[in-house]
Short mmCIF file of N, CA and C in Angstrom, two decimals:
data_model
loop_
_atom_site.label_atom_id
_atom_site.label_comp_id
_atom_site.label_asym_id
_atom_site.label_seq_id
_atom_site.Cartn_x
_atom_site.Cartn_y
_atom_site.Cartn_z
N LEU E 27 93.15 126.61 111.00
CA LEU E 27 92.90 125.51 111.91
C LEU E 27 91.77 124.65 111.36
N MET E 28 92.00 123.37 111.26
CA MET E 28 90.98 122.45 110.79
C MET E 28 90.46 121.66 111.99
N VAL E 29 89.15 121.68 112.17
CA VAL E 29 88.53 120.94 113.26
C VAL E 29 87.76 119.77 112.65
N THR E 30 88.00 118.58 113.18
CA THR E 30 87.36 117.37 112.69
C THR E 30 86.38 116.85 113.73
N VAL E 31 85.21 116.47 113.26
CA VAL E 31 84.20 115.84 114.10
C VAL E 31 84.06 114.40 113.63
N VAL E 32 84.14 113.46 114.56
CA VAL E 32 83.98 112.05 114.22
C VAL E 32 82.62 111.59 114.71
N THR E 33 81.79 111.15 113.76
CA THR E 33 80.46 110.64 114.09
C THR E 33 80.54 109.14 114.32
N HIS E 34 79.44 108.57 114.77
CA HIS E 34 79.41 107.13 115.06
C HIS E 34 78.08 106.56 114.59
N PHE E 35 78.04 106.18 113.31
CA PHE E 35 76.89 105.50 112.74
C PHE E 35 77.31 104.07 112.44
N ASN E 36 76.49 103.09 112.86
CA ASN E 36 76.79 101.68 112.60
C ASN E 36 75.90 101.08 111.52
N HIS E 37 74.80 101.72 111.20
CA HIS E 37 73.83 101.19 110.24
C HIS E 37 73.15 102.36 109.55
N ALA E 38 72.80 102.18 108.29
CA ALA E 38 72.16 103.25 107.53
C ALA E 38 70.82 103.68 108.14
N CYS E 39 70.16 102.78 108.88
CA CYS E 39 68.88 103.15 109.49
C CYS E 39 69.04 104.24 110.56
N GLU E 40 70.27 104.45 111.02
CA GLU E 40 70.53 105.52 112.00
C GLU E 40 70.65 106.89 111.34
N ILE E 41 70.75 106.90 110.02
CA ILE E 41 70.90 108.17 109.30
C ILE E 41 69.52 108.75 109.05
N THR E 42 69.14 109.67 109.90
CA THR E 42 67.81 110.27 109.87
C THR E 42 67.88 111.67 109.25
N ASP E 43 66.72 112.26 109.03
CA ASP E 43 66.67 113.64 108.53
C ASP E 43 67.35 114.58 109.51
N ALA E 44 67.15 114.34 110.81
CA ALA E 44 67.78 115.19 111.83
C ALA E 44 69.30 115.07 111.77
N ALA E 45 69.80 113.85 111.56
CA ALA E 45 71.25 113.64 111.44
C ALA E 45 71.78 114.35 110.19
N GLU E 46 71.01 114.28 109.12
CA GLU E 46 71.40 114.95 107.88
C GLU E 46 71.50 116.47 108.08
N GLN E 47 70.53 117.03 108.76
CA GLN E 47 70.53 118.48 109.02
C GLN E 47 71.71 118.88 109.91
N ALA E 48 71.97 118.08 110.92
CA ALA E 48 73.08 118.37 111.84
C ALA E 48 74.42 118.31 111.10
N CYS E 49 74.60 117.29 110.27
CA CYS E 49 75.85 117.16 109.51
C CYS E 49 76.00 118.31 108.52
N ARG E 50 74.91 118.70 107.88
CA ARG E 50 74.97 119.82 106.95
C ARG E 50 75.42 121.09 107.67
N ALA E 51 74.85 121.33 108.85
CA ALA E 51 75.21 122.52 109.63
C ALA E 51 76.70 122.49 110.02
N LEU E 52 77.18 121.33 110.41
CA LEU E 52 78.60 121.20 110.77
C LEU E 52 79.50 121.46 109.55
N ARG E 53 79.14 120.86 108.41
CA ARG E 53 79.94 121.07 107.19
C ARG E 53 79.95 122.55 106.81
N GLN E 54 78.78 123.18 106.89
CA GLN E 54 78.70 124.61 106.55
C GLN E 54 79.50 125.46 107.52
N GLY E 55 79.69 124.96 108.72
CA GLY E 55 80.52 125.65 109.71
C GLY E 55 82.01 125.41 109.51
N GLY E 56 82.36 124.63 108.49
CA GLY E 56 83.76 124.40 108.17
C GLY E 56 84.37 123.17 108.81
N PHE E 57 83.57 122.36 109.46
CA PHE E 57 84.09 121.15 110.10
C PHE E 57 84.30 120.04 109.07
N VAL E 58 85.33 119.25 109.27
CA VAL E 58 85.55 118.03 108.50
C VAL E 58 84.86 116.91 109.25
N LEU E 59 84.06 116.10 108.54
CA LEU E 59 83.29 115.04 109.19
C LEU E 59 83.79 113.67 108.75
N LEU E 60 84.10 112.86 109.75
CA LEU E 60 84.50 111.47 109.54
C LEU E 60 83.55 110.59 110.35
N ASN E 61 83.47 109.31 109.98
CA ASN E 61 82.64 108.38 110.74
C ASN E 61 83.46 107.17 111.15
N GLN E 62 83.19 106.69 112.35
CA GLN E 62 83.71 105.39 112.76
C GLN E 62 82.53 104.50 113.12
N SER E 63 82.59 103.28 112.64
CA SER E 63 81.57 102.27 112.91
C SER E 63 82.23 101.10 113.61
N VAL E 64 81.42 100.32 114.28
CA VAL E 64 81.89 99.06 114.86
C VAL E 64 81.23 97.95 114.06
N LEU E 65 82.01 96.97 113.63
CA LEU E 65 81.47 95.81 112.94
C LEU E 65 80.74 94.95 113.96
N LEU E 66 79.43 94.79 113.76
CA LEU E 66 78.59 94.09 114.73
C LEU E 66 77.85 92.94 114.07
N LYS E 67 78.08 91.74 114.58
CA LYS E 67 77.41 90.55 114.06
C LYS E 67 75.90 90.72 114.19
N GLY E 68 75.19 90.45 113.09
CA GLY E 68 73.74 90.54 113.10
C GLY E 68 73.19 91.95 112.92
N VAL E 69 74.08 92.93 112.83
CA VAL E 69 73.66 94.33 112.66
C VAL E 69 74.17 94.88 111.33
N ASN E 70 75.48 94.80 111.12
CA ASN E 70 76.08 95.37 109.91
C ASN E 70 77.18 94.48 109.34
N ASP E 71 77.02 93.18 109.48
CA ASP E 71 78.07 92.25 109.07
C ASP E 71 77.83 91.62 107.70
N THR E 72 77.16 92.36 106.81
CA THR E 72 77.05 91.93 105.41
C THR E 72 77.59 93.05 104.53
N VAL E 73 78.10 92.69 103.37
CA VAL E 73 78.66 93.70 102.48
C VAL E 73 77.57 94.65 102.00
N GLU E 74 76.35 94.15 101.83
CA GLU E 74 75.25 95.00 101.37
C GLU E 74 74.93 96.09 102.40
N VAL E 75 74.86 95.71 103.67
CA VAL E 75 74.54 96.67 104.73
C VAL E 75 75.67 97.69 104.88
N LEU E 76 76.92 97.23 104.85
CA LEU E 76 78.04 98.16 104.98
C LEU E 76 78.16 99.07 103.77
N GLU E 77 77.89 98.53 102.59
CA GLU E 77 77.93 99.37 101.39
C GLU E 77 76.88 100.48 101.47
N GLU E 78 75.67 100.12 101.87
CA GLU E 78 74.62 101.14 102.01
C GLU E 78 75.02 102.19 103.04
N LEU E 79 75.56 101.76 104.17
CA LEU E 79 76.00 102.70 105.20
C LEU E 79 77.05 103.66 104.64
N CYS E 80 78.06 103.12 103.99
CA CYS E 80 79.14 103.96 103.47
C CYS E 80 78.65 104.94 102.41
N ARG E 81 77.78 104.48 101.53
CA ARG E 81 77.23 105.37 100.49
C ARG E 81 76.38 106.47 101.11
N GLU E 82 75.53 106.12 102.08
CA GLU E 82 74.69 107.12 102.74
C GLU E 82 75.53 108.14 103.49
N LEU E 83 76.56 107.66 104.17
CA LEU E 83 77.44 108.57 104.89
C LEU E 83 78.07 109.58 103.93
N MET E 84 78.66 109.06 102.86
CA MET E 84 79.42 109.92 101.94
C MET E 84 78.51 110.83 101.13
N TYR E 85 77.49 110.24 100.51
CA TYR E 85 76.71 110.98 99.52
C TYR E 85 75.48 111.68 100.08
N ARG E 86 74.97 111.24 101.19
CA ARG E 86 73.84 111.93 101.81
C ARG E 86 74.29 112.91 102.89
N LEU E 87 75.23 112.44 103.73
CA LEU E 87 75.65 113.27 104.86
C LEU E 87 76.93 114.07 104.60
N GLY E 88 77.70 113.66 103.60
CA GLY E 88 79.00 114.31 103.39
C GLY E 88 80.00 113.95 104.46
N VAL E 89 79.89 112.72 104.97
CA VAL E 89 80.75 112.22 106.04
C VAL E 89 81.61 111.09 105.47
N LYS E 90 82.92 111.20 105.59
CA LYS E 90 83.83 110.18 105.09
C LYS E 90 83.83 108.97 106.02
N PRO E 91 83.49 107.77 105.50
CA PRO E 91 83.64 106.56 106.31
C PRO E 91 85.13 106.37 106.62
N TYR E 92 85.50 106.47 107.87
CA TYR E 92 86.91 106.53 108.26
C TYR E 92 87.40 105.20 108.84
N TYR E 93 86.81 104.77 109.94
CA TYR E 93 87.19 103.52 110.57
C TYR E 93 86.01 102.56 110.63
N LEU E 94 86.30 101.29 110.39
CA LEU E 94 85.39 100.19 110.71
C LEU E 94 86.13 99.38 111.77
N HIS E 95 85.68 99.50 113.01
CA HIS E 95 86.36 98.87 114.14
C HIS E 95 85.95 97.41 114.28
N HIS E 96 86.94 96.55 114.49
CA HIS E 96 86.65 95.19 114.93
C HIS E 96 86.14 95.31 116.37
N GLY E 97 85.17 94.51 116.73
CA GLY E 97 84.58 94.60 118.07
C GLY E 97 85.59 94.38 119.18
N ASP E 98 85.52 95.23 120.19
CA ASP E 98 86.39 95.10 121.36
C ASP E 98 86.05 93.84 122.16
N LEU E 99 86.99 93.41 122.95
CA LEU E 99 86.78 92.27 123.85
C LEU E 99 86.08 92.76 125.12
N ALA E 100 84.87 93.27 124.93
CA ALA E 100 84.09 93.80 126.05
C ALA E 100 83.16 92.71 126.57
N ARG E 101 83.05 92.62 127.88
CA ARG E 101 82.18 91.64 128.52
C ARG E 101 80.75 91.83 128.02
N GLY E 102 80.09 90.72 127.70
CA GLY E 102 78.70 90.76 127.26
C GLY E 102 78.50 91.04 125.79
N MET E 103 79.60 91.18 125.03
CA MET E 103 79.48 91.52 123.61
C MET E 103 79.92 90.40 122.67
N ALA E 104 80.21 89.23 123.20
CA ALA E 104 80.69 88.13 122.36
C ALA E 104 79.69 87.78 121.26
N HIS E 105 78.40 87.90 121.53
CA HIS E 105 77.38 87.55 120.53
C HIS E 105 77.35 88.55 119.38
N ARG E 106 78.00 89.69 119.50
CA ARG E 106 78.02 90.71 118.44
C ARG E 106 79.38 90.80 117.74
N ARG E 107 80.37 90.05 118.22
CA ARG E 107 81.71 90.11 117.64
C ARG E 107 81.84 89.14 116.48
N THR E 108 82.39 89.62 115.37
CA THR E 108 82.73 88.75 114.25
C THR E 108 84.16 88.26 114.46
N THR E 109 84.61 87.38 113.59
CA THR E 109 86.02 87.01 113.60
C THR E 109 86.79 88.03 112.76
N ILE E 110 88.08 88.11 112.98
CA ILE E 110 88.91 89.00 112.16
C ILE E 110 88.84 88.57 110.71
N ALA E 111 88.86 87.27 110.44
CA ALA E 111 88.79 86.77 109.06
C ALA E 111 87.49 87.22 108.38
N GLU E 112 86.38 87.18 109.12
CA GLU E 112 85.11 87.66 108.56
C GLU E 112 85.19 89.15 108.24
N GLY E 113 85.78 89.91 109.14
CA GLY E 113 85.94 91.34 108.91
C GLY E 113 86.83 91.65 107.72
N GLN E 114 87.91 90.88 107.58
CA GLN E 114 88.80 91.07 106.44
C GLN E 114 88.09 90.78 105.13
N ALA E 115 87.28 89.72 105.12
CA ALA E 115 86.53 89.38 103.91
C ALA E 115 85.54 90.49 103.55
N LEU E 116 84.88 91.05 104.56
CA LEU E 116 83.95 92.16 104.32
C LEU E 116 84.70 93.38 103.80
N ALA E 117 85.84 93.70 104.39
CA ALA E 117 86.62 94.86 103.95
C ALA E 117 87.07 94.69 102.51
N SER E 118 87.49 93.49 102.13
CA SER E 118 87.89 93.22 100.75
C SER E 118 86.72 93.35 99.80
N ALA E 119 85.57 92.83 100.20
CA ALA E 119 84.37 92.93 99.36
C ALA E 119 83.94 94.39 99.19
N LEU E 120 84.05 95.18 100.25
CA LEU E 120 83.72 96.61 100.16
C LEU E 120 84.65 97.32 99.19
N ARG E 121 85.94 96.99 99.26
CA ARG E 121 86.92 97.63 98.40
C ARG E 121 86.59 97.41 96.93
N ALA E 122 86.01 96.26 96.61
CA ALA E 122 85.65 95.95 95.23
C ALA E 122 84.37 96.66 94.79
N ARG E 123 83.57 97.14 95.74
CA ARG E 123 82.27 97.73 95.41
C ARG E 123 82.20 99.24 95.56
N LEU E 124 83.13 99.82 96.29
CA LEU E 124 83.07 101.25 96.59
C LEU E 124 84.33 101.96 96.11
N SER E 125 84.19 103.25 95.84
CA SER E 125 85.36 104.05 95.50
C SER E 125 86.24 104.20 96.74
N GLY E 126 87.46 104.58 96.53
CA GLY E 126 88.41 104.70 97.64
C GLY E 126 87.95 105.63 98.74
N ILE E 127 87.33 106.74 98.38
CA ILE E 127 86.90 107.71 99.38
C ILE E 127 85.80 107.17 100.27
N CYS E 128 85.06 106.18 99.79
CA CYS E 128 83.94 105.60 100.56
C CYS E 128 84.37 104.44 101.45
N ASN E 129 85.60 104.00 101.32
CA ASN E 129 86.05 102.81 102.05
C ASN E 129 86.64 103.16 103.41
N PRO E 130 86.06 102.61 104.48
CA PRO E 130 86.69 102.79 105.79
C PRO E 130 87.88 101.85 105.94
N VAL E 131 88.75 102.18 106.86
CA VAL E 131 89.88 101.31 107.19
C VAL E 131 89.40 100.37 108.30
N TYR E 132 89.53 99.05 108.05
CA TYR E 132 89.16 98.05 109.05
C TYR E 132 90.30 97.99 110.07
N VAL E 133 90.00 98.28 111.34
CA VAL E 133 91.04 98.37 112.37
C VAL E 133 90.67 97.58 113.62
N LEU E 134 91.71 97.23 114.35
CA LEU E 134 91.58 96.62 115.67
C LEU E 134 92.26 97.56 116.66
N ASP E 135 91.55 97.96 117.68
CA ASP E 135 92.13 98.77 118.75
C ASP E 135 92.73 97.80 119.76
N LEU E 136 94.04 97.63 119.70
CA LEU E 136 94.70 96.63 120.53
C LEU E 136 94.55 96.95 122.01
N PRO E 137 94.37 95.92 122.82
CA PRO E 137 94.28 96.13 124.27
C PRO E 137 95.59 96.69 124.84
N ASP E 138 95.50 97.22 126.02
CA ASP E 138 96.66 97.69 126.78
C ASP E 138 97.45 98.79 126.07
N GLY E 139 96.73 99.67 125.36
CA GLY E 139 97.38 100.82 124.75
C GLY E 139 98.17 100.54 123.49
N GLY E 140 97.89 99.41 122.84
CA GLY E 140 98.62 99.05 121.62
C GLY E 140 98.24 99.88 120.41
N GLY E 141 97.15 100.63 120.51
CA GLY E 141 96.73 101.51 119.41
C GLY E 141 95.90 100.80 118.36
N LYS E 142 95.43 101.59 117.42
CA LYS E 142 94.62 101.07 116.31
C LYS E 142 95.55 100.58 115.21
N VAL E 143 95.33 99.35 114.77
CA VAL E 143 96.14 98.79 113.68
C VAL E 143 95.21 98.32 112.57
N PRO E 144 95.59 98.58 111.31
CA PRO E 144 94.76 98.13 110.20
C PRO E 144 94.77 96.61 110.09
N LEU E 145 93.61 96.05 109.76
CA LEU E 145 93.48 94.60 109.62
C LEU E 145 93.16 94.18 108.19
N GLY E 146 93.23 95.11 107.27
CA GLY E 146 92.89 94.80 105.89
C GLY E 146 93.75 93.68 105.34
N ALA E 147 93.17 92.91 104.43
CA ALA E 147 93.91 91.82 103.81
C ALA E 147 95.05 92.38 102.97
N SER E 148 96.15 91.68 102.95
CA SER E 148 97.28 92.10 102.13
C SER E 148 97.07 91.60 100.71
N TYR E 149 97.38 92.45 99.77
CA TYR E 149 97.30 92.06 98.36
C TYR E 149 98.61 91.46 97.88
N VAL E 150 99.68 91.67 98.64
CA VAL E 150 100.98 91.16 98.27
C VAL E 150 101.08 89.71 98.75
N GLU E 151 101.31 88.82 97.81
CA GLU E 151 101.36 87.39 98.14
C GLU E 151 102.80 86.88 98.30
N ALA E 152 103.71 87.37 97.45
CA ALA E 152 105.07 86.86 97.49
C ALA E 152 105.99 87.82 96.74
N GLN E 153 107.29 87.67 97.02
CA GLN E 153 108.29 88.47 96.32
C GLN E 153 109.46 87.57 95.97
N ASP E 154 109.98 87.74 94.75
CA ASP E 154 111.17 87.03 94.31
C ASP E 154 112.05 88.06 93.61
N GLY E 155 113.00 88.60 94.32
CA GLY E 155 113.83 89.66 93.75
C GLY E 155 113.00 90.91 93.51
N ALA E 156 112.99 91.37 92.27
CA ALA E 156 112.25 92.59 91.93
C ALA E 156 110.81 92.29 91.51
N THR E 157 110.44 91.02 91.47
CA THR E 157 109.09 90.65 91.02
C THR E 157 108.22 90.30 92.22
N TRP E 158 107.08 90.95 92.25
CA TRP E 158 106.09 90.77 93.31
C TRP E 158 104.89 90.05 92.73
N GLN E 159 104.27 89.17 93.52
CA GLN E 159 103.00 88.54 93.15
C GLN E 159 101.92 89.26 93.94
N ILE E 160 101.03 89.95 93.21
CA ILE E 160 100.03 90.80 93.85
C ILE E 160 98.64 90.40 93.36
N ARG E 161 97.73 90.24 94.30
CA ARG E 161 96.36 89.86 93.99
C ARG E 161 95.55 91.11 93.64
N GLY E 162 94.91 91.10 92.47
CA GLY E 162 94.09 92.22 92.02
C GLY E 162 92.73 92.23 92.69
N GLN E 163 91.97 93.31 92.44
CA GLN E 163 90.61 93.43 92.99
C GLN E 163 89.74 92.26 92.56
N ASP E 164 90.04 91.69 91.40
CA ASP E 164 89.25 90.57 90.88
C ASP E 164 89.67 89.22 91.48
N GLY E 165 90.67 89.23 92.35
CA GLY E 165 91.11 88.00 93.00
C GLY E 165 92.23 87.28 92.26
N GLU E 166 92.55 87.73 91.05
CA GLU E 166 93.60 87.08 90.25
C GLU E 166 94.98 87.53 90.71
N LEU E 167 95.91 86.58 90.71
CA LEU E 167 97.29 86.86 91.08
C LEU E 167 98.05 87.35 89.85
N ARG E 168 98.77 88.46 89.99
CA ARG E 168 99.50 89.04 88.87
C ARG E 168 100.93 89.34 89.29
N ALA E 169 101.84 89.19 88.34
CA ALA E 169 103.24 89.53 88.58
C ALA E 169 103.45 91.01 88.30
N TYR E 170 104.18 91.67 89.18
CA TYR E 170 104.55 93.07 89.00
C TYR E 170 106.04 93.17 89.26
N THR E 171 106.78 93.58 88.23
CA THR E 171 108.22 93.71 88.37
C THR E 171 108.60 95.17 88.56
N GLU E 172 109.25 95.44 89.68
CA GLU E 172 109.71 96.80 89.96
C GLU E 172 110.91 97.10 89.08
N ILE E 173 110.89 98.29 88.51
CA ILE E 173 112.02 98.75 87.71
C ILE E 173 112.54 100.02 88.36
N VAL E 174 113.80 99.99 88.75
CA VAL E 174 114.42 101.16 89.36
C VAL E 174 115.06 101.97 88.25
N GLY E 175 114.72 103.23 88.17
CA GLY E 175 115.26 104.08 87.11
C GLY E 175 114.28 104.23 85.97
N ASP E 176 114.75 104.84 84.89
CA ASP E 176 113.89 105.11 83.73
C ASP E 176 113.55 103.84 82.98
N LEU E 177 112.40 103.86 82.34
CA LEU E 177 111.99 102.73 81.49
C LEU E 177 112.61 102.85 80.13
#
């Protein structure tokens, strides 16, 4: 049986020695640790702040950055909500700076029970038959032709 604990750190300044000790104890107890953060304007809405958070989570606490939530439509929180486009740009910038294991999935928890859906930018730009136009990490568009069967 695998038991997972999901933590909630939004900024690296929340990662204290006490948090480190608690996470270590949980890991030693066999728990899998994941983190979910909320993207908050003025708190963690720069790539530098999110990168530091993700690195501290993974390499200091041993906690996998799992979800980066787009802010809910909660009353009184409009001043902390980014746009989806801003969040997508941050998620793309993080992908270019961090290894895959350090990258959280940018998600929106849809109202009325719609569930969490990923909001990451699509790298696929177009398709013409077996040839796809795909944007690389460097932003350049490249053709990729699918070949069915042996080369």
